[in-house]
Amino acid sequence: MKAWILPLSNSCAVPDLRFGLSWRSIPAERVLEFSFREDAFLLTEDKDFGELVFREKRPHHGVVLLRMGNQSSANAISALERLFQQGHPLTDQFVVVTEKKVRVVNP
């Protein structure tokens, strides 16, 4: 699982990564708890976080799920730039980003 924890207080157009780690041996529940404790939102490619947010009603400060057909870094960066430039709310939201659209879901 790849996940990044990004601070909510960052006011720049594209936030700096605070913690960009490969969380392979850490359960998704603990990663979500960590981002909540750090007052940060979570950027991930792992759909398990949707299960935690919607079915289990776990607390969070926001999750951005990348659902990319083409998983190249350039494609992901382009989609994230679009997300941040469009000014979509991230705090306390579940946001799904694809190559073609951004969908904000209020959990």
Short mmCIF file of N, CA and C in Angstrom, two decimals:
data_model
loop_
_atom_site.label_atom_id
_atom_site.label_comp_id
_atom_site.label_asym_id
_atom_site.label_seq_id
_atom_site.Cartn_x
_atom_site.Cartn_y
_atom_site.Cartn_z
N MET A 1 0.85 -1.17 0.00
CA MET A 1 0.00 0.00 0.00
C MET A 1 0.89 1.23 0.00
N LYS A 2 0.57 2.17 -0.84
CA LYS A 2 1.25 3.45 -0.81
C LYS A 2 0.29 4.47 -0.24
N ALA A 3 0.79 5.27 0.69
CA ALA A 3 -0.05 6.30 1.28
C ALA A 3 0.85 7.47 1.67
N TRP A 4 0.30 8.65 1.57
CA TRP A 4 0.99 9.86 1.97
C TRP A 4 0.10 10.63 2.91
N ILE A 5 0.68 11.20 3.93
CA ILE A 5 -0.05 12.00 4.90
C ILE A 5 0.33 13.46 4.64
N LEU A 6 -0.69 14.30 4.40
CA LEU A 6 -0.43 15.70 4.07
C LEU A 6 -1.10 16.61 5.08
N PRO A 7 -0.39 17.63 5.57
CA PRO A 7 -0.95 18.52 6.60
C PRO A 7 -2.11 19.35 6.04
N LEU A 8 -3.14 19.54 6.86
CA LEU A 8 -4.29 20.34 6.45
C LEU A 8 -3.96 21.83 6.44
N SER A 9 -2.99 22.26 7.22
CA SER A 9 -2.70 23.67 7.37
C SER A 9 -1.91 24.26 6.21
N ASN A 10 -1.46 23.44 5.30
CA ASN A 10 -0.64 23.91 4.19
C ASN A 10 -1.49 24.74 3.24
N SER A 11 -1.09 25.96 2.96
CA SER A 11 -1.91 26.84 2.13
C SER A 11 -1.40 26.96 0.69
N CYS A 12 -0.36 26.23 0.32
CA CYS A 12 0.14 26.34 -1.04
C CYS A 12 -0.76 25.55 -1.99
N ALA A 13 -0.67 25.85 -3.27
CA ALA A 13 -1.54 25.22 -4.27
C ALA A 13 -1.35 23.71 -4.33
N VAL A 14 -0.13 23.25 -4.25
CA VAL A 14 0.15 21.82 -4.23
C VAL A 14 0.96 21.56 -2.96
N PRO A 15 0.38 20.85 -1.99
CA PRO A 15 1.06 20.70 -0.70
C PRO A 15 2.33 19.88 -0.78
N ASP A 16 3.24 20.15 0.15
CA ASP A 16 4.45 19.35 0.30
C ASP A 16 4.07 18.07 1.03
N LEU A 17 4.75 16.97 0.68
CA LEU A 17 4.50 15.72 1.39
C LEU A 17 5.16 15.79 2.76
N ARG A 18 4.41 15.46 3.78
CA ARG A 18 4.97 15.39 5.13
C ARG A 18 5.53 14.00 5.38
N PHE A 19 4.73 13.00 5.15
CA PHE A 19 5.17 11.63 5.33
C PHE A 19 4.81 10.88 4.05
N GLY A 20 5.76 10.49 3.28
CA GLY A 20 5.49 9.70 2.09
C GLY A 20 6.15 8.35 2.24
N LEU A 21 5.41 7.40 2.71
CA LEU A 21 5.99 6.12 3.06
C LEU A 21 5.28 4.99 2.35
N SER A 22 5.95 3.90 2.23
CA SER A 22 5.31 2.66 1.81
C SER A 22 4.91 1.96 3.11
N TRP A 23 3.63 1.82 3.32
CA TRP A 23 3.09 1.30 4.56
C TRP A 23 2.79 -0.19 4.44
N ARG A 24 3.63 -0.95 3.79
CA ARG A 24 3.34 -2.35 3.47
C ARG A 24 2.96 -3.20 4.68
N SER A 25 3.66 -3.06 5.77
CA SER A 25 3.40 -3.93 6.92
C SER A 25 2.47 -3.31 7.96
N ILE A 26 1.95 -2.14 7.68
CA ILE A 26 1.09 -1.45 8.64
C ILE A 26 -0.35 -1.53 8.14
N PRO A 27 -1.28 -2.00 8.98
CA PRO A 27 -2.68 -2.09 8.56
C PRO A 27 -3.26 -0.72 8.21
N ALA A 28 -4.18 -0.71 7.25
CA ALA A 28 -4.82 0.54 6.81
C ALA A 28 -5.44 1.29 7.99
N GLU A 29 -5.99 0.55 8.95
CA GLU A 29 -6.62 1.19 10.12
C GLU A 29 -5.62 2.07 10.86
N ARG A 30 -4.40 1.58 11.01
CA ARG A 30 -3.38 2.34 11.74
C ARG A 30 -2.91 3.55 10.93
N VAL A 31 -2.83 3.40 9.61
CA VAL A 31 -2.43 4.54 8.77
C VAL A 31 -3.48 5.65 8.87
N LEU A 32 -4.77 5.27 8.82
CA LEU A 32 -5.85 6.26 8.93
C LEU A 32 -5.83 6.92 10.30
N GLU A 33 -5.63 6.14 11.34
CA GLU A 33 -5.53 6.70 12.70
C GLU A 33 -4.36 7.69 12.81
N PHE A 34 -3.24 7.32 12.22
CA PHE A 34 -2.06 8.19 12.25
C PHE A 34 -2.35 9.53 11.56
N SER A 35 -2.97 9.48 10.39
CA SER A 35 -3.27 10.73 9.68
C SER A 35 -4.26 11.57 10.48
N PHE A 36 -5.21 10.92 11.16
CA PHE A 36 -6.17 11.66 11.99
C PHE A 36 -5.46 12.34 13.15
N ARG A 37 -4.59 11.60 13.84
CA ARG A 37 -3.84 12.17 14.96
C ARG A 37 -2.95 13.32 14.52
N GLU A 38 -2.41 13.23 13.31
CA GLU A 38 -1.50 14.26 12.80
C GLU A 38 -2.26 15.45 12.21
N ASP A 39 -3.61 15.43 12.27
CA ASP A 39 -4.44 16.50 11.72
C ASP A 39 -4.12 16.70 10.24
N ALA A 40 -4.14 15.59 9.50
CA ALA A 40 -3.73 15.60 8.10
C ALA A 40 -4.72 14.79 7.27
N PHE A 41 -4.69 15.01 5.97
CA PHE A 41 -5.49 14.15 5.11
C PHE A 41 -4.59 13.11 4.48
N LEU A 42 -5.22 12.06 3.95
CA LEU A 42 -4.51 10.91 3.44
C LEU A 42 -4.65 10.85 1.93
N LEU A 43 -3.56 10.68 1.24
CA LEU A 43 -3.53 10.50 -0.21
C LEU A 43 -3.12 9.06 -0.46
N THR A 44 -3.96 8.30 -1.19
CA THR A 44 -3.69 6.87 -1.35
C THR A 44 -4.22 6.33 -2.67
N GLU A 45 -3.75 5.14 -3.01
CA GLU A 45 -4.27 4.38 -4.15
C GLU A 45 -5.04 3.16 -3.66
N ASP A 46 -5.18 3.00 -2.36
CA ASP A 46 -5.75 1.81 -1.73
C ASP A 46 -7.23 2.00 -1.41
N LYS A 47 -8.08 1.16 -2.01
CA LYS A 47 -9.53 1.27 -1.80
C LYS A 47 -9.97 0.83 -0.41
N ASP A 48 -9.09 0.20 0.35
CA ASP A 48 -9.45 -0.22 1.71
C ASP A 48 -9.88 0.96 2.57
N PHE A 49 -9.36 2.14 2.29
CA PHE A 49 -9.71 3.30 3.09
C PHE A 49 -11.18 3.71 2.91
N GLY A 50 -11.74 3.44 1.75
CA GLY A 50 -13.16 3.68 1.54
C GLY A 50 -14.00 2.82 2.46
N GLU A 51 -13.60 1.58 2.61
CA GLU A 51 -14.28 0.65 3.53
C GLU A 51 -14.23 1.19 4.96
N LEU A 52 -13.06 1.66 5.37
CA LEU A 52 -12.91 2.18 6.73
C LEU A 52 -13.74 3.43 6.96
N VAL A 53 -13.78 4.32 5.98
CA VAL A 53 -14.50 5.59 6.12
C VAL A 53 -16.01 5.40 6.02
N PHE A 54 -16.47 4.64 5.05
CA PHE A 54 -17.91 4.54 4.80
C PHE A 54 -18.59 3.44 5.61
N ARG A 55 -18.03 2.27 5.65
CA ARG A 55 -18.69 1.17 6.38
C ARG A 55 -18.42 1.20 7.87
N GLU A 56 -17.17 1.46 8.21
CA GLU A 56 -16.80 1.42 9.62
C GLU A 56 -16.88 2.78 10.30
N LYS A 57 -17.12 3.84 9.52
CA LYS A 57 -17.28 5.20 10.06
C LYS A 57 -16.08 5.64 10.90
N ARG A 58 -14.89 5.27 10.45
CA ARG A 58 -13.67 5.68 11.15
C ARG A 58 -13.44 7.17 11.01
N PRO A 59 -12.95 7.82 12.07
CA PRO A 59 -12.67 9.25 11.97
C PRO A 59 -11.49 9.53 11.04
N HIS A 60 -11.56 10.64 10.35
CA HIS A 60 -10.50 11.05 9.44
C HIS A 60 -10.62 12.55 9.21
N HIS A 61 -9.58 13.12 8.63
CA HIS A 61 -9.61 14.54 8.25
C HIS A 61 -9.66 14.71 6.75
N GLY A 62 -9.87 13.62 6.04
CA GLY A 62 -9.97 13.65 4.59
C GLY A 62 -9.13 12.56 3.96
N VAL A 63 -9.70 11.96 2.89
CA VAL A 63 -9.00 10.92 2.15
C VAL A 63 -9.11 11.27 0.67
N VAL A 64 -8.00 11.25 -0.04
CA VAL A 64 -7.98 11.41 -1.49
C VAL A 64 -7.55 10.08 -2.07
N LEU A 65 -8.46 9.45 -2.82
CA LEU A 65 -8.20 8.15 -3.42
C LEU A 65 -7.90 8.34 -4.90
N LEU A 66 -6.70 7.94 -5.33
CA LEU A 66 -6.32 8.00 -6.73
C LEU A 66 -6.76 6.71 -7.42
N ARG A 67 -7.62 6.83 -8.41
CA ARG A 67 -8.09 5.66 -9.19
C ARG A 67 -7.65 5.90 -10.63
N MET A 68 -6.42 5.59 -10.91
CA MET A 68 -5.84 5.89 -12.20
C MET A 68 -5.70 4.62 -13.03
N GLY A 69 -6.16 4.67 -14.28
CA GLY A 69 -5.93 3.56 -15.20
C GLY A 69 -4.45 3.48 -15.56
N ASN A 70 -3.90 4.64 -15.90
CA ASN A 70 -2.47 4.77 -16.19
C ASN A 70 -1.81 5.26 -14.91
N GLN A 71 -1.07 4.40 -14.24
CA GLN A 71 -0.52 4.73 -12.93
C GLN A 71 0.86 5.36 -12.97
N SER A 72 1.19 6.00 -14.07
CA SER A 72 2.49 6.68 -14.14
C SER A 72 2.50 7.87 -13.19
N SER A 73 3.68 8.23 -12.75
CA SER A 73 3.82 9.38 -11.86
C SER A 73 3.33 10.65 -12.52
N ALA A 74 3.64 10.83 -13.79
CA ALA A 74 3.23 12.04 -14.51
C ALA A 74 1.71 12.14 -14.57
N ASN A 75 1.03 11.03 -14.77
CA ASN A 75 -0.42 11.02 -14.82
C ASN A 75 -1.02 11.37 -13.45
N ALA A 76 -0.46 10.79 -12.39
CA ALA A 76 -0.94 11.08 -11.04
C ALA A 76 -0.70 12.55 -10.68
N ILE A 77 0.46 13.08 -11.03
CA ILE A 77 0.76 14.48 -10.74
C ILE A 77 -0.20 15.40 -11.48
N SER A 78 -0.48 15.10 -12.72
CA SER A 78 -1.42 15.90 -13.50
C SER A 78 -2.80 15.90 -12.86
N ALA A 79 -3.28 14.74 -12.43
CA ALA A 79 -4.59 14.64 -11.80
C ALA A 79 -4.62 15.40 -10.47
N LEU A 80 -3.55 15.30 -9.69
CA LEU A 80 -3.50 16.02 -8.42
C LEU A 80 -3.40 17.53 -8.61
N GLU A 81 -2.66 17.97 -9.61
CA GLU A 81 -2.61 19.41 -9.91
C GLU A 81 -4.00 19.92 -10.24
N ARG A 82 -4.74 19.14 -11.01
CA ARG A 82 -6.11 19.53 -11.36
C ARG A 82 -6.97 19.61 -10.10
N LEU A 83 -6.84 18.65 -9.20
CA LEU A 83 -7.59 18.66 -7.95
C LEU A 83 -7.31 19.93 -7.16
N PHE A 84 -6.03 20.25 -6.97
CA PHE A 84 -5.67 21.41 -6.16
C PHE A 84 -6.01 22.72 -6.86
N GLN A 85 -5.85 22.79 -8.16
CA GLN A 85 -6.18 24.02 -8.89
C GLN A 85 -7.67 24.31 -8.90
N GLN A 86 -8.49 23.27 -8.92
CA GLN A 86 -9.94 23.46 -8.93
C GLN A 86 -10.48 23.82 -7.56
N GLY A 87 -9.65 23.72 -6.54
CA GLY A 87 -10.04 24.16 -5.20
C GLY A 87 -11.07 23.27 -4.52
N HIS A 88 -11.08 22.00 -4.85
CA HIS A 88 -12.02 21.09 -4.19
C HIS A 88 -11.71 21.02 -2.69
N PRO A 89 -12.76 20.96 -1.86
CA PRO A 89 -12.50 20.83 -0.42
C PRO A 89 -11.92 19.46 -0.12
N LEU A 90 -10.96 19.42 0.77
CA LEU A 90 -10.35 18.15 1.16
C LEU A 90 -10.63 17.80 2.61
N THR A 91 -10.77 18.81 3.45
CA THR A 91 -10.97 18.58 4.87
C THR A 91 -12.26 17.82 5.11
N ASP A 92 -12.13 16.70 5.80
CA ASP A 92 -13.26 15.85 6.21
C ASP A 92 -14.05 15.28 5.03
N GLN A 93 -13.45 15.22 3.86
CA GLN A 93 -14.12 14.69 2.67
C GLN A 93 -13.42 13.42 2.19
N PHE A 94 -14.14 12.65 1.41
CA PHE A 94 -13.55 11.52 0.69
C PHE A 94 -13.59 11.90 -0.77
N VAL A 95 -12.43 12.04 -1.39
CA VAL A 95 -12.32 12.54 -2.76
C VAL A 95 -11.73 11.44 -3.64
N VAL A 96 -12.42 11.15 -4.73
CA VAL A 96 -11.93 10.16 -5.69
C VAL A 96 -11.44 10.92 -6.92
N VAL A 97 -10.19 10.69 -7.30
CA VAL A 97 -9.58 11.38 -8.43
C VAL A 97 -9.25 10.35 -9.51
N THR A 98 -9.76 10.58 -10.72
CA THR A 98 -9.41 9.76 -11.88
C THR A 98 -8.76 10.66 -12.91
N GLU A 99 -8.37 10.06 -14.03
CA GLU A 99 -7.77 10.88 -15.10
C GLU A 99 -8.76 11.91 -15.62
N LYS A 100 -10.05 11.59 -15.57
CA LYS A 100 -11.05 12.45 -16.20
C LYS A 100 -11.85 13.31 -15.25
N LYS A 101 -11.99 12.92 -13.98
CA LYS A 101 -12.84 13.71 -13.11
C LYS A 101 -12.41 13.61 -11.64
N VAL A 102 -12.98 14.53 -10.88
CA VAL A 102 -12.81 14.56 -9.43
C VAL A 102 -14.20 14.46 -8.83
N ARG A 103 -14.37 13.50 -7.91
CA ARG A 103 -15.67 13.33 -7.27
C ARG A 103 -15.47 13.48 -5.77
N VAL A 104 -16.21 14.41 -5.16
CA VAL A 104 -16.14 14.63 -3.72
C VAL A 104 -17.35 13.95 -3.10
N VAL A 105 -17.07 13.04 -2.19
CA VAL A 105 -18.14 12.28 -1.51
C VAL A 105 -18.09 12.65 -0.05
N ASN A 106 -19.21 13.06 0.48
CA ASN A 106 -19.28 13.43 1.90
C ASN A 106 -19.64 12.20 2.71
N PRO A 107 -18.68 11.66 3.46
CA PRO A 107 -18.94 10.41 4.21
C PRO A 107 -19.95 10.57 5.33
#
